[in-house]
Amino acid sequence: MDRVFYFSSTGNSFYAAKRIADALRAEPEYVVNYDGEDVNAERVTIVTPVYAFGLPVPTVDFINKLRTEASVYIVLTYGGALFGAEKAAYYTAKEAGLDIKAVFKLKMVENFTVLISTPKLYMSRTLKKAPARMDAIIEKIKRNAAFEPKCRKDGRRDSEKFREGWRGMGSKLWVSEDCVRCGKCISICPTGNIELAEGKIVFKNNCVACLGCYHRCPEHAIKYSKRRNRLRYFCPLVNEADMQKPIKRD
Ligand SMILES: Cc1cc2nc3c(=O)[nH]c(=O)nc-3n(C[C@H](O)[C@H](O)[C@H](O)COP(=O)(O)O)c2cc1C
Ligand code: SF4
Ligand code: SF4
């Protein structure tokens, strides 16, 4: 039996997780909703974006919490610069006591658009190539391929300093007068970092820089620093409504 877990803010990793889950007759499960139960499966696949040449905080927290004897695969989606993220992922899983077999990478569209702009033609070319690249990854997972990452560099591992950096980035998010208080950002934030207080959207101090609120606000009302009009992105290969079941909160 297979289980497929994912973290995703703009749909790229959800796309990969959905493709894998469909091929392995499983359902994509959101890592934030994992409650620490024993995962009785033969194979577990974790799909996640790369953040700063390493893993996002919610993925690291999930890996450290995951209880399973299964063979584990990690699929990284990324925008163009891995710099050893495969090793970071592999050894994060190994140090958490998981039976990690391999880490795959899928080039997708860069969603760190608060600082970087990706040309539209490059984006459409990348998306066109994604299905065939996924076919190759699925084929390797199906035949239980096992290998250590060959990259020379070791990517960034999780640390308190790393978390602090994302919190600092989150402190630069703000909401413009275009906000219609629909509450979507509150419901999709993976860390419960957004709330409505006295009729206004406010950010707390637990941002993990996923940029989900920034990209998916229907009014583009969430801004970063002084950069007012950067590209907003959501993966066109998936339906946003399918992606994230409501987050379980205590
Ligand atoms: C905070 C942040 C940091 C990122 N760092 C990297 C990086 O180091 N290298 C890279 O290639 N892409 C980086 N990206 C881009 C994402 O990895 C990429 O767009 C990914 O496919 C997004 O997945 P999602 O749509 O499932 O959220 C970063 C994105 C964010 C939001
Ligand atoms: S998603 Fe956008 S419009 Fe809706 S409450 Fe959040 S900031 Fe306001
Ligand atoms: S505040 Fe926005 S960027 Fe920060 S974790 Fe929540 S959804 Fe992601």
PDB file of C-alpha atoms and ligand atoms in Angstrom:
ATOM      1  CA  MET A   1       0.000   0.000   0.000  1.00  0.00           C
ATOM      2  CA  ASP A   2       1.126   3.538  -0.808  1.00  0.00           C
ATOM      3  CA  ARG A   3       0.667   6.844   1.019  1.00  0.00           C
ATOM      4  CA  VAL A   4       1.487  10.161  -0.652  1.00  0.00           C
ATOM      5  CA  PHE A   5       2.019  13.332   1.400  1.00  0.00           C
ATOM      6  CA  TYR A   6       2.619  16.842   0.121  1.00  0.00           C
ATOM      7  CA  PHE A   7       3.329  20.387   1.116  1.00  0.00           C
ATOM      8  CA  SER A   8       2.427  23.016  -1.478  1.00  0.00           C
ATOM      9  CA  SER A   9       1.494  26.663  -1.504  1.00  0.00           C
ATOM     10  CA  THR A  10       1.045  27.374  -5.218  1.00  0.00           C
ATOM     11  CA  GLY A  11       0.108  23.953  -6.585  1.00  0.00           C
ATOM     12  CA  ASN A  12       3.360  22.734  -8.210  1.00  0.00           C
ATOM     13  CA  SER A  13       4.007  20.090  -5.563  1.00  0.00           C
ATOM     14  CA  PHE A  14       0.312  19.261  -5.383  1.00  0.00           C
ATOM     15  CA  TYR A  15       0.419  18.598  -9.134  1.00  0.00           C
ATOM     16  CA  ALA A  16       3.318  16.152  -8.659  1.00  0.00           C
ATOM     17  CA  ALA A  17       1.654  14.540  -5.616  1.00  0.00           C
ATOM     18  CA  LYS A  18      -1.617  14.097  -7.507  1.00  0.00           C
ATOM     19  CA  ARG A  19       0.126  12.473 -10.452  1.00  0.00           C
ATOM     20  CA  ILE A  20       1.960  10.052  -8.135  1.00  0.00           C
ATOM     21  CA  ALA A  21      -1.135   9.323  -6.051  1.00  0.00           C
ATOM     22  CA  ASP A  22      -3.223   8.629  -9.161  1.00  0.00           C
ATOM     23  CA  ALA A  23      -0.559   6.230 -10.465  1.00  0.00           C
ATOM     24  CA  LEU A  24      -0.244   4.425  -7.103  1.00  0.00           C
ATOM     25  CA  ARG A  25      -3.950   4.429  -6.199  1.00  0.00           C
ATOM     26  CA  ALA A  26      -3.569   6.718  -3.228  1.00  0.00           C
ATOM     27  CA  GLU A  27      -4.896  10.120  -2.159  1.00  0.00           C
ATOM     28  CA  PRO A  28      -2.589  13.124  -1.759  1.00  0.00           C
ATOM     29  CA  GLU A  29      -2.501  14.050   1.950  1.00  0.00           C
ATOM     30  CA  TYR A  30      -1.517  17.498   3.227  1.00  0.00           C
ATOM     31  CA  VAL A  31       1.465  17.289   5.634  1.00  0.00           C
ATOM     32  CA  VAL A  32       0.037  19.980   7.912  1.00  0.00           C
ATOM     33  CA  ASN A  33      -2.902  17.705   8.718  1.00  0.00           C
ATOM     34  CA  TYR A  34      -0.717  14.761   9.800  1.00  0.00           C
ATOM     35  CA  ASP A  35      -1.393  14.073  13.470  1.00  0.00           C
ATOM     36  CA  GLY A  36       1.473  11.706  14.264  1.00  0.00           C
ATOM     37  CA  GLU A  37      -0.406   8.444  13.704  1.00  0.00           C
ATOM     38  CA  ASP A  38       1.470   5.264  12.641  1.00  0.00           C
ATOM     39  CA  VAL A  39       1.591   5.184   8.855  1.00  0.00           C
ATOM     40  CA  ASN A  40       1.250   1.530   7.946  1.00  0.00           C
ATOM     41  CA  ALA A  41       2.308   1.459   4.314  1.00  0.00           C
ATOM     42  CA  GLU A  42       4.903  -0.249   2.169  1.00  0.00           C
ATOM     43  CA  ARG A  43       5.894   2.989   0.494  1.00  0.00           C
ATOM     44  CA  VAL A  44       5.544   6.642   1.458  1.00  0.00           C
ATOM     45  CA  THR A  45       6.201   9.448  -1.013  1.00  0.00           C
ATOM     46  CA  ILE A  46       6.658  13.010   0.236  1.00  0.00           C
ATOM     47  CA  VAL A  47       6.352  15.826  -2.315  1.00  0.00           C
ATOM     48  CA  THR A  48       7.600  19.246  -1.341  1.00  0.00           C
ATOM     49  CA  PRO A  49       8.961  22.497  -2.757  1.00  0.00           C
ATOM     50  CA  VAL A  50      12.569  23.541  -2.228  1.00  0.00           C
ATOM     51  CA  TYR A  51      13.052  26.648  -0.076  1.00  0.00           C
ATOM     52  CA  ALA A  52      16.489  28.264   0.051  1.00  0.00           C
ATOM     53  CA  PHE A  53      18.265  25.079  -1.144  1.00  0.00           C
ATOM     54  CA  GLY A  54      16.570  23.060   1.586  1.00  0.00           C
ATOM     55  CA  LEU A  55      13.116  22.087   2.779  1.00  0.00           C
ATOM     56  CA  PRO A  56      10.230  24.263   3.976  1.00  0.00           C
ATOM     57  CA  VAL A  57       9.632  24.268   7.734  1.00  0.00           C
ATOM     58  CA  PRO A  58       6.283  22.368   7.502  1.00  0.00           C
ATOM     59  CA  THR A  59       7.990  19.579   5.516  1.00  0.00           C
ATOM     60  CA  VAL A  60      10.842  19.290   8.024  1.00  0.00           C
ATOM     61  CA  ASP A  61       8.376  19.220  10.921  1.00  0.00           C
ATOM     62  CA  PHE A  62       6.404  16.500   9.140  1.00  0.00           C
ATOM     63  CA  ILE A  63       9.497  14.384   8.419  1.00  0.00           C
ATOM     64  CA  ASN A  64      10.599  14.631  12.048  1.00  0.00           C
ATOM     65  CA  LYS A  65       7.144  13.594  13.248  1.00  0.00           C
ATOM     66  CA  LEU A  66       6.488  10.836  10.702  1.00  0.00           C
ATOM     67  CA  ARG A  67       6.132   7.346  12.203  1.00  0.00           C
ATOM     68  CA  THR A  68       6.540   4.656   9.594  1.00  0.00           C
ATOM     69  CA  GLU A  69       8.533   1.570   8.666  1.00  0.00           C
ATOM     70  CA  ALA A  70       7.835   2.200   4.971  1.00  0.00           C
ATOM     71  CA  SER A  71      10.335   2.834   2.189  1.00  0.00           C
ATOM     72  CA  VAL A  72      10.374   6.603   1.765  1.00  0.00           C
ATOM     73  CA  TYR A  73      10.727   8.652  -1.433  1.00  0.00           C
ATOM     74  CA  ILE A  74      11.002  12.432  -1.602  1.00  0.00           C
ATOM     75  CA  VAL A  75      10.106  14.444  -4.703  1.00  0.00           C
ATOM     76  CA  LEU A  76      11.355  18.041  -4.765  1.00  0.00           C
ATOM     77  CA  THR A  77       9.726  20.637  -6.966  1.00  0.00           C
ATOM     78  CA  TYR A  78      11.897  23.672  -7.557  1.00  0.00           C
ATOM     79  CA  GLY A  79      12.222  26.817  -9.610  1.00  0.00           C
ATOM     80  CA  GLY A  80      15.771  26.496 -10.915  1.00  0.00           C
ATOM     81  CA  ALA A  81      18.441  26.349  -8.189  1.00  0.00           C
ATOM     82  CA  LEU A  82      18.859  23.236  -6.063  1.00  0.00           C
ATOM     83  CA  PHE A  83      22.434  23.724  -4.827  1.00  0.00           C
ATOM     84  CA  GLY A  84      22.397  20.468  -2.885  1.00  0.00           C
ATOM     85  CA  ALA A  85      18.736  20.442  -1.773  1.00  0.00           C
ATOM     86  CA  GLU A  86      18.563  16.731  -2.705  1.00  0.00           C
ATOM     87  CA  LYS A  87      21.208  15.950  -0.072  1.00  0.00           C
ATOM     88  CA  ALA A  88      19.508  18.186   2.488  1.00  0.00           C
ATOM     89  CA  ALA A  89      16.253  16.283   1.933  1.00  0.00           C
ATOM     90  CA  TYR A  90      17.890  12.847   1.918  1.00  0.00           C
ATOM     91  CA  TYR A  91      19.825  13.361   5.151  1.00  0.00           C
ATOM     92  CA  THR A  92      16.966  15.152   6.921  1.00  0.00           C
ATOM     93  CA  ALA A  93      14.912  11.997   6.345  1.00  0.00           C
ATOM     94  CA  LYS A  94      17.764   9.666   7.309  1.00  0.00           C
ATOM     95  CA  GLU A  95      18.484  11.563  10.529  1.00  0.00           C
ATOM     96  CA  ALA A  96      14.769  11.336  11.360  1.00  0.00           C
ATOM     97  CA  GLY A  97      15.151   7.525  11.237  1.00  0.00           C
ATOM     98  CA  LEU A  98      13.240   7.024   7.990  1.00  0.00           C
ATOM     99  CA  ASP A  99      14.130   4.353   5.440  1.00  0.00           C
ATOM    100  CA  ILE A 100      14.818   6.888   2.694  1.00  0.00           C
ATOM    101  CA  LYS A 101      15.371   5.293  -0.717  1.00  0.00           C
ATOM    102  CA  ALA A 102      15.787   8.203  -3.144  1.00  0.00           C
ATOM    103  CA  VAL A 103      15.139  11.879  -3.804  1.00  0.00           C
ATOM    104  CA  PHE A 104      13.765  12.994  -7.186  1.00  0.00           C
ATOM    105  CA  LYS A 105      13.564  16.505  -8.566  1.00  0.00           C
ATOM    106  CA  LEU A 106      10.972  18.118 -10.796  1.00  0.00           C
ATOM    107  CA  LYS A 107      11.675  21.497 -12.316  1.00  0.00           C
ATOM    108  CA  MET A 108       8.596  23.684 -12.108  1.00  0.00           C
ATOM    109  CA  VAL A 109       7.754  27.378 -12.183  1.00  0.00           C
ATOM    110  CA  GLU A 110       9.533  29.603  -9.654  1.00  0.00           C
ATOM    111  CA  ASN A 111       7.039  31.033  -7.155  1.00  0.00           C
ATOM    112  CA  PHE A 112       9.495  33.214  -5.236  1.00  0.00           C
ATOM    113  CA  THR A 113       8.278  36.124  -7.317  1.00  0.00           C
ATOM    114  CA  VAL A 114       8.566  38.718  -4.558  1.00  0.00           C
ATOM    115  CA  LEU A 115      12.188  39.114  -5.629  1.00  0.00           C
ATOM    116  CA  ILE A 116      12.552  37.257  -8.940  1.00  0.00           C
ATOM    117  CA  SER A 117      10.545  37.542 -12.170  1.00  0.00           C
ATOM    118  CA  THR A 118      10.314  34.472 -14.407  1.00  0.00           C
ATOM    119  CA  PRO A 119       9.743  35.184 -18.130  1.00  0.00           C
ATOM    120  CA  LYS A 120       6.304  33.944 -19.283  1.00  0.00           C
ATOM    121  CA  LEU A 121       7.747  31.932 -22.208  1.00  0.00           C
ATOM    122  CA  TYR A 122      10.108  30.101 -19.835  1.00  0.00           C
ATOM    123  CA  MET A 123       7.173  29.356 -17.532  1.00  0.00           C
ATOM    124  CA  SER A 124       5.048  27.840 -20.302  1.00  0.00           C
ATOM    125  CA  ARG A 125       7.975  25.733 -21.569  1.00  0.00           C
ATOM    126  CA  THR A 126       8.608  24.382 -18.064  1.00  0.00           C
ATOM    127  CA  LEU A 127       4.946  23.490 -17.568  1.00  0.00           C
ATOM    128  CA  LYS A 128       4.836  21.742 -20.945  1.00  0.00           C
ATOM    129  CA  LYS A 129       7.734  19.494 -19.966  1.00  0.00           C
ATOM    130  CA  ALA A 130       6.356  18.614 -16.506  1.00  0.00           C
ATOM    131  CA  PRO A 131       4.038  15.695 -17.460  1.00  0.00           C
ATOM    132  CA  ALA A 132       6.816  13.703 -19.192  1.00  0.00           C
ATOM    133  CA  ARG A 133       9.237  14.457 -16.359  1.00  0.00           C
ATOM    134  CA  MET A 134       6.626  13.165 -13.909  1.00  0.00           C
ATOM    135  CA  ASP A 135       6.149   9.979 -15.963  1.00  0.00           C
ATOM    136  CA  ALA A 136       9.858   9.219 -15.523  1.00  0.00           C
ATOM    137  CA  ILE A 137       9.761   9.845 -11.754  1.00  0.00           C
ATOM    138  CA  ILE A 138       6.636   7.702 -11.295  1.00  0.00           C
ATOM    139  CA  GLU A 139       8.234   4.853 -13.222  1.00  0.00           C
ATOM    140  CA  LYS A 140      11.261   4.921 -10.871  1.00  0.00           C
ATOM    141  CA  ILE A 141       9.120   5.012  -7.727  1.00  0.00           C
ATOM    142  CA  LYS A 142       7.045   2.107  -9.049  1.00  0.00           C
ATOM    143  CA  ARG A 143      10.115  -0.053  -9.500  1.00  0.00           C
ATOM    144  CA  ASN A 144      11.454   0.936  -6.059  1.00  0.00           C
ATOM    145  CA  ALA A 145      14.634   2.564  -7.341  1.00  0.00           C
ATOM    146  CA  ALA A 146      17.141   3.311  -4.570  1.00  0.00           C
ATOM    147  CA  PHE A 147      20.122   5.687  -4.730  1.00  0.00           C
ATOM    148  CA  GLU A 148      21.861   8.375  -2.707  1.00  0.00           C
ATOM    149  CA  PRO A 149      21.993  11.910  -4.133  1.00  0.00           C
ATOM    150  CA  LYS A 150      25.129  12.446  -6.207  1.00  0.00           C
ATOM    151  CA  CYS A 151      25.303  16.257  -5.976  1.00  0.00           C
ATOM    152  CA  ARG A 152      28.559  17.603  -4.565  1.00  0.00           C
ATOM    153  CA  LYS A 153      27.033  20.284  -2.370  1.00  0.00           C
ATOM    154  CA  ASP A 154      24.975  19.704   0.758  1.00  0.00           C
ATOM    155  CA  GLY A 155      21.932  21.980   0.747  1.00  0.00           C
ATOM    156  CA  ARG A 156      20.664  23.985   3.698  1.00  0.00           C
ATOM    157  CA  ARG A 157      19.339  21.991   6.632  1.00  0.00           C
ATOM    158  CA  ASP A 158      16.695  23.129   9.063  1.00  0.00           C
ATOM    159  CA  SER A 159      17.853  25.173  12.028  1.00  0.00           C
ATOM    160  CA  GLU A 160      16.406  27.737  14.393  1.00  0.00           C
ATOM    161  CA  LYS A 161      18.290  30.421  12.462  1.00  0.00           C
ATOM    162  CA  PHE A 162      16.609  29.272   9.269  1.00  0.00           C
ATOM    163  CA  ARG A 163      13.158  29.524  10.867  1.00  0.00           C
ATOM    164  CA  GLU A 164      14.002  32.978  12.133  1.00  0.00           C
ATOM    165  CA  GLY A 165      14.845  34.085   8.573  1.00  0.00           C
ATOM    166  CA  TRP A 166      11.382  33.093   7.320  1.00  0.00           C
ATOM    167  CA  ARG A 167       9.739  34.916  10.210  1.00  0.00           C
ATOM    168  CA  GLY A 168      11.696  38.009   9.222  1.00  0.00           C
ATOM    169  CA  MET A 169      10.501  37.677   5.655  1.00  0.00           C
ATOM    170  CA  GLY A 170       6.917  37.303   6.858  1.00  0.00           C
ATOM    171  CA  SER A 171       7.201  40.571   8.754  1.00  0.00           C
ATOM    172  CA  LYS A 172       7.436  42.336   5.368  1.00  0.00           C
ATOM    173  CA  LEU A 173       3.999  41.139   4.236  1.00  0.00           C
ATOM    174  CA  TRP A 174       1.181  43.673   4.468  1.00  0.00           C
ATOM    175  CA  VAL A 175      -2.403  44.052   3.307  1.00  0.00           C
ATOM    176  CA  SER A 176      -3.633  46.856   1.084  1.00  0.00           C
ATOM    177  CA  GLU A 177      -7.003  48.592   0.972  1.00  0.00           C
ATOM    178  CA  ASP A 178      -8.067  46.093  -1.755  1.00  0.00           C
ATOM    179  CA  CYS A 179      -8.728  43.418   0.903  1.00  0.00           C
ATOM    180  CA  VAL A 180     -12.405  42.357   0.998  1.00  0.00           C
ATOM    181  CA  ARG A 181     -11.990  40.279   4.201  1.00  0.00           C
ATOM    182  CA  CYS A 182     -12.987  37.024   2.488  1.00  0.00           C
ATOM    183  CA  GLY A 183     -10.868  35.027   4.975  1.00  0.00           C
ATOM    184  CA  LYS A 184      -9.153  32.855   2.346  1.00  0.00           C
ATOM    185  CA  CYS A 185      -5.637  33.758   3.487  1.00  0.00           C
ATOM    186  CA  ILE A 186      -6.574  32.807   7.063  1.00  0.00           C
ATOM    187  CA  SER A 187      -7.826  29.382   5.992  1.00  0.00           C
ATOM    188  CA  ILE A 188      -4.880  28.480   3.753  1.00  0.00           C
ATOM    189  CA  CYS A 189      -1.985  29.671   5.931  1.00  0.00           C
ATOM    190  CA  PRO A 190      -0.166  26.498   7.062  1.00  0.00           C
ATOM    191  CA  THR A 191       0.867  27.949  10.421  1.00  0.00           C
ATOM    192  CA  GLY A 192      -2.238  29.915  11.447  1.00  0.00           C
ATOM    193  CA  ASN A 193      -0.177  33.076  11.092  1.00  0.00           C
ATOM    194  CA  ILE A 194      -3.014  35.257   9.786  1.00  0.00           C
ATOM    195  CA  GLU A 195      -6.068  36.482  11.681  1.00  0.00           C
ATOM    196  CA  LEU A 196      -8.830  39.037  11.504  1.00  0.00           C
ATOM    197  CA  ALA A 197      -8.536  41.510  14.358  1.00  0.00           C
ATOM    198  CA  GLU A 198     -10.809  44.525  14.674  1.00  0.00           C
ATOM    199  CA  GLY A 199     -11.941  44.105  11.079  1.00  0.00           C
ATOM    200  CA  LYS A 200      -8.409  43.969   9.668  1.00  0.00           C
ATOM    201  CA  ILE A 201      -6.181  41.162   8.393  1.00  0.00           C
ATOM    202  CA  VAL A 202      -3.090  40.952  10.577  1.00  0.00           C
ATOM    203  CA  PHE A 203       0.028  38.782  10.454  1.00  0.00           C
ATOM    204  CA  LYS A 204       1.457  37.205  13.609  1.00  0.00           C
ATOM    205  CA  ASN A 205       5.050  36.028  14.094  1.00  0.00           C
ATOM    206  CA  ASN A 206       5.031  32.483  12.760  1.00  0.00           C
ATOM    207  CA  CYS A 207       5.430  32.891   9.005  1.00  0.00           C
ATOM    208  CA  VAL A 208       7.258  30.143   7.106  1.00  0.00           C
ATOM    209  CA  ALA A 209       7.427  32.215   3.899  1.00  0.00           C
ATOM    210  CA  CYS A 210       5.345  29.846   1.795  1.00  0.00           C
ATOM    211  CA  LEU A 211       3.843  32.858  -0.022  1.00  0.00           C
ATOM    212  CA  GLY A 212       0.494  31.036  -0.340  1.00  0.00           C
ATOM    213  CA  CYS A 213      -1.419  34.067   0.967  1.00  0.00           C
ATOM    214  CA  TYR A 214       0.511  36.384  -1.342  1.00  0.00           C
ATOM    215  CA  HIS A 215      -0.177  34.374  -4.493  1.00  0.00           C
ATOM    216  CA  ARG A 216      -3.685  33.145  -3.768  1.00  0.00           C
ATOM    217  CA  CYS A 217      -5.446  36.221  -2.388  1.00  0.00           C
ATOM    218  CA  PRO A 218      -8.225  36.761  -4.988  1.00  0.00           C
ATOM    219  CA  GLU A 219      -7.750  40.540  -4.784  1.00  0.00           C
ATOM    220  CA  HIS A 220      -3.919  40.511  -4.885  1.00  0.00           C
ATOM    221  CA  ALA A 221      -4.236  42.585  -1.725  1.00  0.00           C
ATOM    222  CA  ILE A 222      -1.244  41.003   0.023  1.00  0.00           C
ATOM    223  CA  LYS A 223       1.980  42.812  -0.786  1.00  0.00           C
ATOM    224  CA  TYR A 224       5.614  42.235   0.051  1.00  0.00           C
ATOM    225  CA  SER A 225       7.698  45.146   1.270  1.00  0.00           C
ATOM    226  CA  LYS A 226       7.526  48.028  -1.219  1.00  0.00           C
ATOM    227  CA  ARG A 227       7.148  45.736  -4.233  1.00  0.00           C
ATOM    228  CA  ARG A 228       3.521  46.309  -5.071  1.00  0.00           C
ATOM    229  CA  ASN A 229       2.836  44.616  -8.391  1.00  0.00           C
ATOM    230  CA  ARG A 230       4.808  41.428  -8.802  1.00  0.00           C
ATOM    231  CA  LEU A 231       3.480  38.325 -10.582  1.00  0.00           C
ATOM    232  CA  ARG A 232       0.998  36.100  -8.726  1.00  0.00           C
ATOM    233  CA  TYR A 233       1.161  32.411  -9.652  1.00  0.00           C
ATOM    234  CA  PHE A 234      -0.865  29.246  -9.174  1.00  0.00           C
ATOM    235  CA  CYS A 235      -0.019  26.042 -11.071  1.00  0.00           C
ATOM    236  CA  PRO A 236      -2.407  25.815 -14.052  1.00  0.00           C
ATOM    237  CA  LEU A 237      -2.055  22.010 -14.193  1.00  0.00           C
ATOM    238  CA  VAL A 238      -4.258  21.573 -11.100  1.00  0.00           C
ATOM    239  CA  ASN A 239      -7.515  22.867  -9.765  1.00  0.00           C
ATOM    240  CA  GLU A 240      -6.952  24.998  -6.665  1.00  0.00           C
ATOM    241  CA  ALA A 241     -10.231  23.808  -5.125  1.00  0.00           C
ATOM    242  CA  ASP A 242      -8.942  20.196  -5.148  1.00  0.00           C
ATOM    243  CA  MET A 243      -5.736  21.065  -3.393  1.00  0.00           C
ATOM    244  CA  GLN A 244      -6.202  21.682   0.229  1.00  0.00           C
ATOM    245  CA  LYS A 245      -8.802  20.247   2.475  1.00  0.00           C
ATOM    246  CA  PRO A 246      -9.536  22.569   5.426  1.00  0.00           C
ATOM    247  CA  ILE A 247      -6.663  22.646   7.869  1.00  0.00           C
ATOM    248  CA  LYS A 248      -7.339  20.821  11.127  1.00  0.00           C
ATOM    249  CA  ARG A 249      -6.731  23.232  13.979  1.00  0.00           C
ATOM    250  CA  ASP A 250      -6.986  22.445  17.699  1.00  0.00           C
TER     251      ASP A 250
HETATM  252  C1  LIG B   1      10.509  30.973   0.309  1.00  0.00           C
HETATM  253  C2  LIG B   1      10.824  30.294  -0.992  1.00  0.00           C
HETATM  254  C3  LIG B   1      12.125  29.882  -1.247  1.00  0.00           C
HETATM  255  C4  LIG B   1      12.418  29.230  -2.459  1.00  0.00           C
HETATM  256  N1  LIG B   1      13.696  28.803  -2.663  1.00  0.00           N
HETATM  257  C5  LIG B   1      13.998  28.132  -3.813  1.00  0.00           C
HETATM  258  C6  LIG B   1      15.323  27.644  -4.044  1.00  0.00           C
HETATM  259  O1  LIG B   1      16.224  27.742  -3.207  1.00  0.00           O
HETATM  260  N2  LIG B   1      15.570  27.030  -5.222  1.00  0.00           N
HETATM  261  C7  LIG B   1      14.614  26.848  -6.183  1.00  0.00           C
HETATM  262  O2  LIG B   1      14.915  26.292  -7.229  1.00  0.00           O
HETATM  263  N3  LIG B   1      13.339  27.273  -5.988  1.00  0.00           N
HETATM  264  C8  LIG B   1      13.007  27.911  -4.818  1.00  0.00           C
HETATM  265  N4  LIG B   1      11.713  28.345  -4.604  1.00  0.00           N
HETATM  266  C9  LIG B   1      10.687  28.056  -5.627  1.00  0.00           C
HETATM  267  C10 LIG B   1       9.858  26.829  -5.299  1.00  0.00           C
HETATM  268  O3  LIG B   1      10.661  25.773  -4.836  1.00  0.00           O
HETATM  269  C11 LIG B   1       9.087  26.323  -6.526  1.00  0.00           C
HETATM  270  O4  LIG B   1       8.435  27.327  -7.203  1.00  0.00           O
HETATM  271  C12 LIG B   1       8.129  25.215  -6.095  1.00  0.00           C
HETATM  272  O5  LIG B   1       7.790  24.422  -7.206  1.00  0.00           O
HETATM  273  C13 LIG B   1       6.850  25.747  -5.455  1.00  0.00           C
HETATM  274  O6  LIG B   1       6.040  24.675  -5.085  1.00  0.00           O
HETATM  275  P1  LIG B   1       4.507  24.812  -4.689  1.00  0.00           P
HETATM  276  O7  LIG B   1       3.800  25.459  -5.871  1.00  0.00           O
HETATM  277  O8  LIG B   1       4.068  23.414  -4.491  1.00  0.00           O
HETATM  278  O9  LIG B   1       4.405  25.642  -3.474  1.00  0.00           O
HETATM  279  C14 LIG B   1      11.388  28.993  -3.416  1.00  0.00           C
HETATM  280  C15 LIG B   1      10.088  29.412  -3.145  1.00  0.00           C
HETATM  281  C16 LIG B   1       9.793  30.051  -1.936  1.00  0.00           C
HETATM  282  C17 LIG B   1       8.374  30.483  -1.657  1.00  0.00           C
HETATM  283  S1  SF4 B   2      -7.421  36.536   0.933  1.00  0.00           S
HETATM  284 FE1  SF4 B   2      -7.029  38.685   0.329  1.00  0.00          FE
HETATM  285  S2  SF4 B   2      -9.067  39.646   0.211  1.00  0.00           S
HETATM  286 FE2  SF4 B   2      -9.305  37.710   1.357  1.00  0.00          FE
HETATM  287  S3  SF4 B   2      -9.082  38.323   3.527  1.00  0.00           S
HETATM  288 FE3  SF4 B   2      -7.041  37.703   2.814  1.00  0.00          FE
HETATM  289  S4  SF4 B   2      -6.067  39.614   2.128  1.00  0.00           S
HETATM  290 FE4  SF4 B   2      -8.266  40.036   2.272  1.00  0.00          FE
HETATM  291  S1  SF4 B   3       1.537  34.284   6.409  1.00  0.00           S
HETATM  292 FE1  SF4 B   3       1.370  33.848   4.217  1.00  0.00          FE
HETATM  293  S2  SF4 B   3       3.511  33.439   3.604  1.00  0.00           S
HETATM  294 FE2  SF4 B   3       3.455  33.297   5.831  1.00  0.00          FE
HETATM  295  S3  SF4 B   3       3.113  31.103   6.263  1.00  0.00           S
HETATM  296 FE3  SF4 B   3       1.075  32.094   6.208  1.00  0.00          FE
HETATM  297  S4  SF4 B   3       0.343  31.837   4.097  1.00  0.00           S
HETATM  298 FE4  SF4 B   3       2.564  31.426   4.107  1.00  0.00          FE
END
